[in-house]
C-alpha positions as CSV (number, residue, x, y, z in Angstrom):
1,M,-35.4,32.6,3.5
2,E,-32.4,34.0,1.6
3,Q,-30.6,34.6,4.9
4,W,-31.1,31.0,5.8
5,W,-29.5,29.8,2.6
6,W,-26.6,32.2,3.2
7,Y,-26.0,30.7,6.6
8,F,-26.3,27.2,5.2
9,W,-23.7,27.8,2.5
10,F,-21.4,29.7,4.9
11,S,-21.5,26.7,7.3
12,I,-20.7,24.2,4.5
13,I,-17.8,26.3,3.2
14,S,-16.5,26.8,6.8
15,L,-16.7,23.1,7.5
16,F,-14.9,22.3,4.2
17,G,-12.2,24.9,5.0
18,A,-11.7,23.6,8.5
19,S,-11.5,20.0,7.2
20,L,-9.1,20.9,4.5
21,G,-6.9,22.9,6.9
22,N,-6.9,20.0,9.4
23,W,-5.9,17.6,6.6
24,I,-3.1,19.8,5.5
25,H,-1.9,20.2,9.1
26,R,-1.9,16.4,9.5
27,W,-0.1,16.0,6.2
28,R,2.7,18.4,7.2
29,N,2.9,17.0,10.7
30,P,2.6,13.2,10.4
31,K,2.2,11.1,13.5
32,C,5.2,9.4,15.0
33,N,5.8,7.4,18.2
34,G,9.1,9.3,18.6
35,K,10.5,12.6,17.4
36,L,10.8,13.3,13.7
37,P,13.8,15.1,12.3
38,P,13.4,18.5,10.7
39,G,12.2,18.7,7.1
40,S,9.3,19.5,4.8
41,M,6.5,17.3,3.6
42,G,6.0,19.4,0.5
43,L,2.6,19.7,-1.3
44,P,-0.3,17.4,-0.2
45,L,-0.2,14.1,-2.0
46,L,2.7,15.1,-4.3
47,G,5.1,15.9,-1.4
48,E,8.5,16.7,-2.8
49,T,8.4,14.0,-5.5
50,L,8.8,16.4,-8.4
51,S,12.0,18.0,-6.9
52,F,13.4,14.6,-6.2
53,F,13.0,13.3,-9.8
54,V,14.5,16.5,-11.4
55,T,17.4,15.2,-13.4
56,S,20.9,16.7,-12.8
57,N,24.0,16.3,-14.9
58,S,26.2,17.5,-12.0
59,I,28.9,15.2,-10.7
60,D,28.2,16.6,-7.3
61,I,25.5,15.5,-4.8
62,H,22.0,15.8,-6.3
63,P,20.5,19.2,-5.7
64,F,17.5,17.7,-3.9
65,V,19.8,16.1,-1.3
66,A,22.4,19.0,-1.2
67,Q,19.7,21.7,-0.5
68,R,18.0,19.7,2.3
69,M,21.3,18.6,3.8
70,K,22.4,22.3,4.0
71,R,19.0,23.3,5.4
72,Y,18.2,20.5,7.8
73,G,21.4,18.5,8.3
74,S,22.2,14.8,7.4
75,L,18.8,13.5,8.7
76,F,15.5,15.0,7.4
77,K,11.9,14.1,6.7
78,T,10.1,14.5,3.4
79,S,7.4,12.8,1.3
80,L,8.2,10.9,-1.9
81,A,5.7,9.2,-4.2
82,G,2.9,9.6,-1.6
83,R,4.8,8.1,1.3
84,P,6.3,9.9,4.3
85,V,10.0,9.0,4.6
86,V,13.1,10.0,6.6
87,V,16.3,10.3,4.6
88,S,19.6,9.6,6.3
89,L,22.9,10.8,4.9
90,D,24.8,9.8,8.0
91,P,27.0,6.7,7.3
92,D,27.3,5.8,11.0
93,F,23.5,6.0,11.5
94,N,22.9,4.0,8.4
95,Y,25.2,1.3,9.6
96,F,23.5,1.3,13.0
97,V,20.1,0.9,11.4
98,L,21.2,-2.0,9.1
99,Q,22.7,-3.7,12.2
100,Q,19.4,-3.4,14.1
101,E,17.2,-5.4,11.6
102,D,14.7,-7.5,13.6
103,K,15.7,-5.7,16.8
104,L,14.9,-2.0,17.0
105,V,13.8,-1.4,13.4
106,E,11.8,-3.2,10.7
107,L,13.2,-2.9,7.2
108,Y,10.8,-2.3,4.3
109,Y,11.1,-4.6,1.3
110,M,9.6,-4.2,-2.2
111,D,6.2,-5.8,-2.8
112,S,7.9,-8.2,-5.3
113,V,9.9,-9.7,-2.4
114,A,7.9,-12.2,-0.5
115,N,9.3,-11.4,3.0
116,G,12.3,-10.3,4.9
117,D,13.7,-13.8,5.2
118,F,13.9,-14.1,1.4
119,H,15.6,-10.8,1.1
120,K,18.2,-11.9,3.7
121,Y,18.8,-15.1,1.6
122,F,19.3,-13.0,-1.6
123,R,21.6,-10.6,0.2
124,R,23.6,-13.5,1.6
125,V,24.0,-15.2,-1.8
126,I,25.2,-12.0,-3.4
127,L,27.7,-11.3,-0.7
128,S,29.1,-14.8,-0.9
129,H,30.1,-14.1,-4.5
130,F,30.7,-10.3,-4.4
131,G,31.6,-9.7,-0.8
132,H,34.9,-8.7,0.8
133,E,36.3,-12.3,1.0
134,P,35.6,-13.3,-2.6
135,V,37.0,-10.0,-3.8
136,K,40.2,-10.4,-1.7
137,H,40.9,-14.0,-2.4
138,K,39.6,-14.6,-5.9
139,L,38.2,-11.7,-7.9
140,L,40.9,-9.1,-7.4
141,S,43.5,-11.0,-9.3
142,Q,40.9,-11.7,-12.1
143,F,40.1,-8.0,-12.2
144,E,43.8,-7.1,-12.5
145,D,44.4,-9.5,-15.4
146,V,41.4,-8.1,-17.3
147,I,42.3,-4.5,-16.7
148,N,45.9,-5.0,-17.8
149,H,44.7,-6.6,-21.0
150,E,42.1,-3.8,-21.7
151,L,44.7,-1.1,-21.0
152,Q,47.0,-2.6,-23.6
153,D,44.1,-2.5,-26.1
154,W,43.2,1.1,-25.2
155,S,46.8,2.3,-25.7
156,K,46.3,1.5,-29.4
157,L,43.2,3.7,-29.8
158,P,43.3,7.4,-30.6
159,Q,40.8,8.2,-27.8
160,V,38.8,6.2,-25.2
161,D,35.3,6.8,-23.9
162,L,36.1,5.7,-20.4
163,K,32.6,5.2,-19.0
164,H,31.5,3.4,-22.2
165,Q,34.5,1.1,-22.3
166,T,34.4,0.4,-18.5
167,A,30.7,-0.5,-18.7
168,S,31.6,-3.1,-21.4
169,I,34.4,-4.6,-19.3
170,L,32.1,-4.7,-16.3
171,F,29.4,-6.4,-18.3
172,N,31.7,-9.2,-19.3
173,M,33.2,-9.6,-15.8
174,A,29.9,-9.6,-14.1
175,S,28.4,-12.1,-16.5
176,K,31.4,-14.4,-15.9
177,I,31.0,-14.1,-12.1
178,L,27.2,-14.4,-12.1
179,M,26.7,-17.0,-14.9
180,S,30.1,-18.2,-15.9
181,C,29.7,-17.0,-19.4
182,V,30.6,-14.1,-21.6
183,P,27.7,-13.3,-24.0
184,E,28.5,-12.7,-27.7
185,E,26.7,-9.3,-27.5
186,N,28.0,-6.8,-25.0
187,L,25.1,-4.8,-23.5
188,G,27.1,-2.9,-20.9
189,H,26.7,0.6,-22.2
190,D,23.1,0.0,-23.2
191,L,22.1,-1.2,-19.7
192,S,23.4,2.0,-18.1
193,D,21.0,3.9,-20.5
194,I,18.1,1.8,-19.0
195,L,18.9,2.9,-15.5
196,R,19.1,6.6,-16.5
197,G,15.6,6.2,-17.9
198,L,14.2,4.5,-14.8
199,M,15.6,7.2,-12.5
200,T,13.0,9.6,-13.8
201,F,9.5,10.5,-12.7
202,P,7.5,7.3,-13.1
203,V,4.8,8.5,-15.4
204,Y,3.9,5.7,-17.9
205,F,2.6,8.0,-20.6
206,P,3.7,8.4,-24.3
207,G,6.3,11.0,-24.6
208,T,7.8,10.8,-21.1
209,T,11.4,9.6,-20.5
210,F,10.1,6.7,-18.3
211,Y,7.7,5.5,-21.1
212,K,10.5,5.6,-23.7
213,C,12.8,3.7,-21.4
214,L,10.3,0.8,-21.0
215,K,8.8,0.8,-24.5
216,Y,11.0,2.4,-27.1
217,Q,14.6,2.2,-25.9
218,I,15.9,0.6,-29.1
219,D,19.5,0.0,-29.8
220,L,20.2,2.3,-32.8
221,R,22.9,-0.1,-34.1
222,F,20.1,-2.7,-34.7
223,P,16.9,-0.8,-35.8
224,N,15.0,-4.1,-36.1
225,S,16.0,-5.3,-32.7
226,N,13.8,-5.6,-29.7
227,T,14.1,-3.3,-26.7
228,I,17.4,-3.5,-24.8
229,R,15.5,-4.6,-21.6
230,K,13.9,-7.5,-23.5
231,R,17.1,-8.5,-25.1
232,A,18.9,-8.6,-21.7
233,L,16.1,-10.6,-20.1
234,K,16.2,-13.0,-23.1
235,L,19.9,-13.4,-22.4
236,T,19.5,-14.2,-18.7
237,S,16.5,-16.4,-19.3
238,G,18.4,-18.4,-21.9
239,V,21.4,-18.9,-19.7
240,L,19.1,-20.0,-16.8
241,E,17.3,-22.5,-19.0
242,E,20.6,-24.0,-20.1
243,R,21.9,-24.2,-16.6
244,M,18.7,-25.9,-15.3
245,N,19.1,-28.6,-18.0
246,L,22.7,-29.2,-17.1
247,Y,22.4,-28.9,-13.2
248,P,24.3,-29.9,-11.2
249,T,27.6,-28.5,-12.6
250,D,31.0,-27.7,-11.1
251,K,30.8,-23.9,-12.0
252,G,30.1,-22.8,-8.4
253,D,28.8,-19.4,-9.5
254,L,25.8,-17.4,-8.2
255,L,23.5,-18.9,-10.8
256,E,24.4,-22.4,-9.8
257,K,23.6,-21.6,-6.2
258,M,20.2,-20.1,-7.0
259,V,19.2,-22.9,-9.4
260,G,20.0,-25.4,-6.6
261,D,17.8,-23.5,-4.2
262,M,14.8,-23.0,-6.5
263,G,12.9,-25.9,-4.9
264,N,13.7,-24.9,-1.4
265,E,13.3,-21.1,-1.2
266,A,9.7,-19.7,-1.5
267,G,9.5,-17.0,-4.3
268,L,12.7,-18.2,-6.0
269,T,11.1,-18.8,-9.4
270,K,12.6,-18.9,-12.9
271,Q,11.2,-15.4,-13.6
272,F,12.7,-14.0,-10.4
273,V,16.1,-15.5,-11.0
274,S,16.3,-14.2,-14.6
275,H,15.2,-10.7,-13.4
276,A,17.6,-10.9,-10.5
277,L,20.5,-11.6,-12.9
278,F,19.4,-8.7,-15.1
279,G,19.2,-6.3,-12.1
280,L,22.6,-7.4,-10.8
281,L,24.2,-6.7,-14.2
282,I,22.7,-3.2,-14.2
283,A,23.7,-2.6,-10.5
284,T,27.3,-3.7,-11.2
285,I,27.7,-1.5,-14.2
286,E,26.0,1.6,-13.0
287,T,27.8,1.8,-9.6
288,I,31.3,1.1,-10.7
289,A,31.6,2.6,-14.2
290,P,30.8,6.2,-13.1
291,T,33.1,5.9,-10.0
292,I,36.0,4.8,-12.2
293,T,35.3,7.6,-14.7
294,L,35.2,10.3,-12.0
295,A,38.3,8.9,-10.3
296,A,40.2,9.2,-13.6
297,K,38.8,12.8,-14.1
298,Y,39.8,13.9,-10.6
299,L,43.3,12.4,-11.0
300,L,43.9,14.1,-14.3
301,D,42.7,17.4,-12.9
302,N,45.1,17.0,-10.0
303,P,48.5,16.0,-11.3
304,S,50.1,16.1,-7.8
305,A,47.7,13.5,-6.5
306,L,48.3,11.4,-9.6
307,Q,52.1,11.7,-9.1
308,H,51.7,10.8,-5.4
309,L,49.7,7.6,-6.2
310,T,52.1,6.6,-9.0
């Protein structure tokens, strides 16, 4: 009898071990209709998510990307947040993929976006106001006037926090392009803090950076104020309400276009428009301000390059 129980438990453990091994094998070797690039799927379920979200203060490529690029090349597979993904660092290949939408590839969109057609609409509207042609024929001269004015003001200061000051300039300029207004309160530097908090491991638990970003990111200059995120959304929602009451106007900005399309595009709600304006403000600040700051640093570190450009 004891021998029977021993065989029984041995069979159960063997079956469990074989199933676990098979599951791990399938995890590390996901199915694919074609040939997957080299890479690692990391730990089961977690994948390489923890390594991906490790913060880095380096101005170089993020260690997660740099290490895998050195090991596997510019195209590699991994698993992030429970999803198998292929990461491409090849600009030519990325351009090819974007050009093949609805042909050879199917692009994935966030759950909050109703469908690909809506995403195309949103991208088209943004490019019509921030694309190459608007920058060349309209925005470049505006940028130059603002920059010259700001440089004159900076010349009177003992020192300048370049990233902070640039973020403030970009907030005003983006607000004017998007909504034809310059808010009384400049949230430029604060909005970049929000993005730093969001680019962390998304664990919504008291004490984590992500939790503090969403719940307790208070502007220390105003201890009784609401969170920066809520203040920014209150700003965009207020401007939207005012524009809807005055529509149509002759402003011709992005907000005017979206207000006019709210009854024609599925998913284009008041909430979406206010959140879209909020997101575009963050995207404008957090992509350009660090680039300008690094450009200034590299030029100051290389006097010969600065002299050549001058």
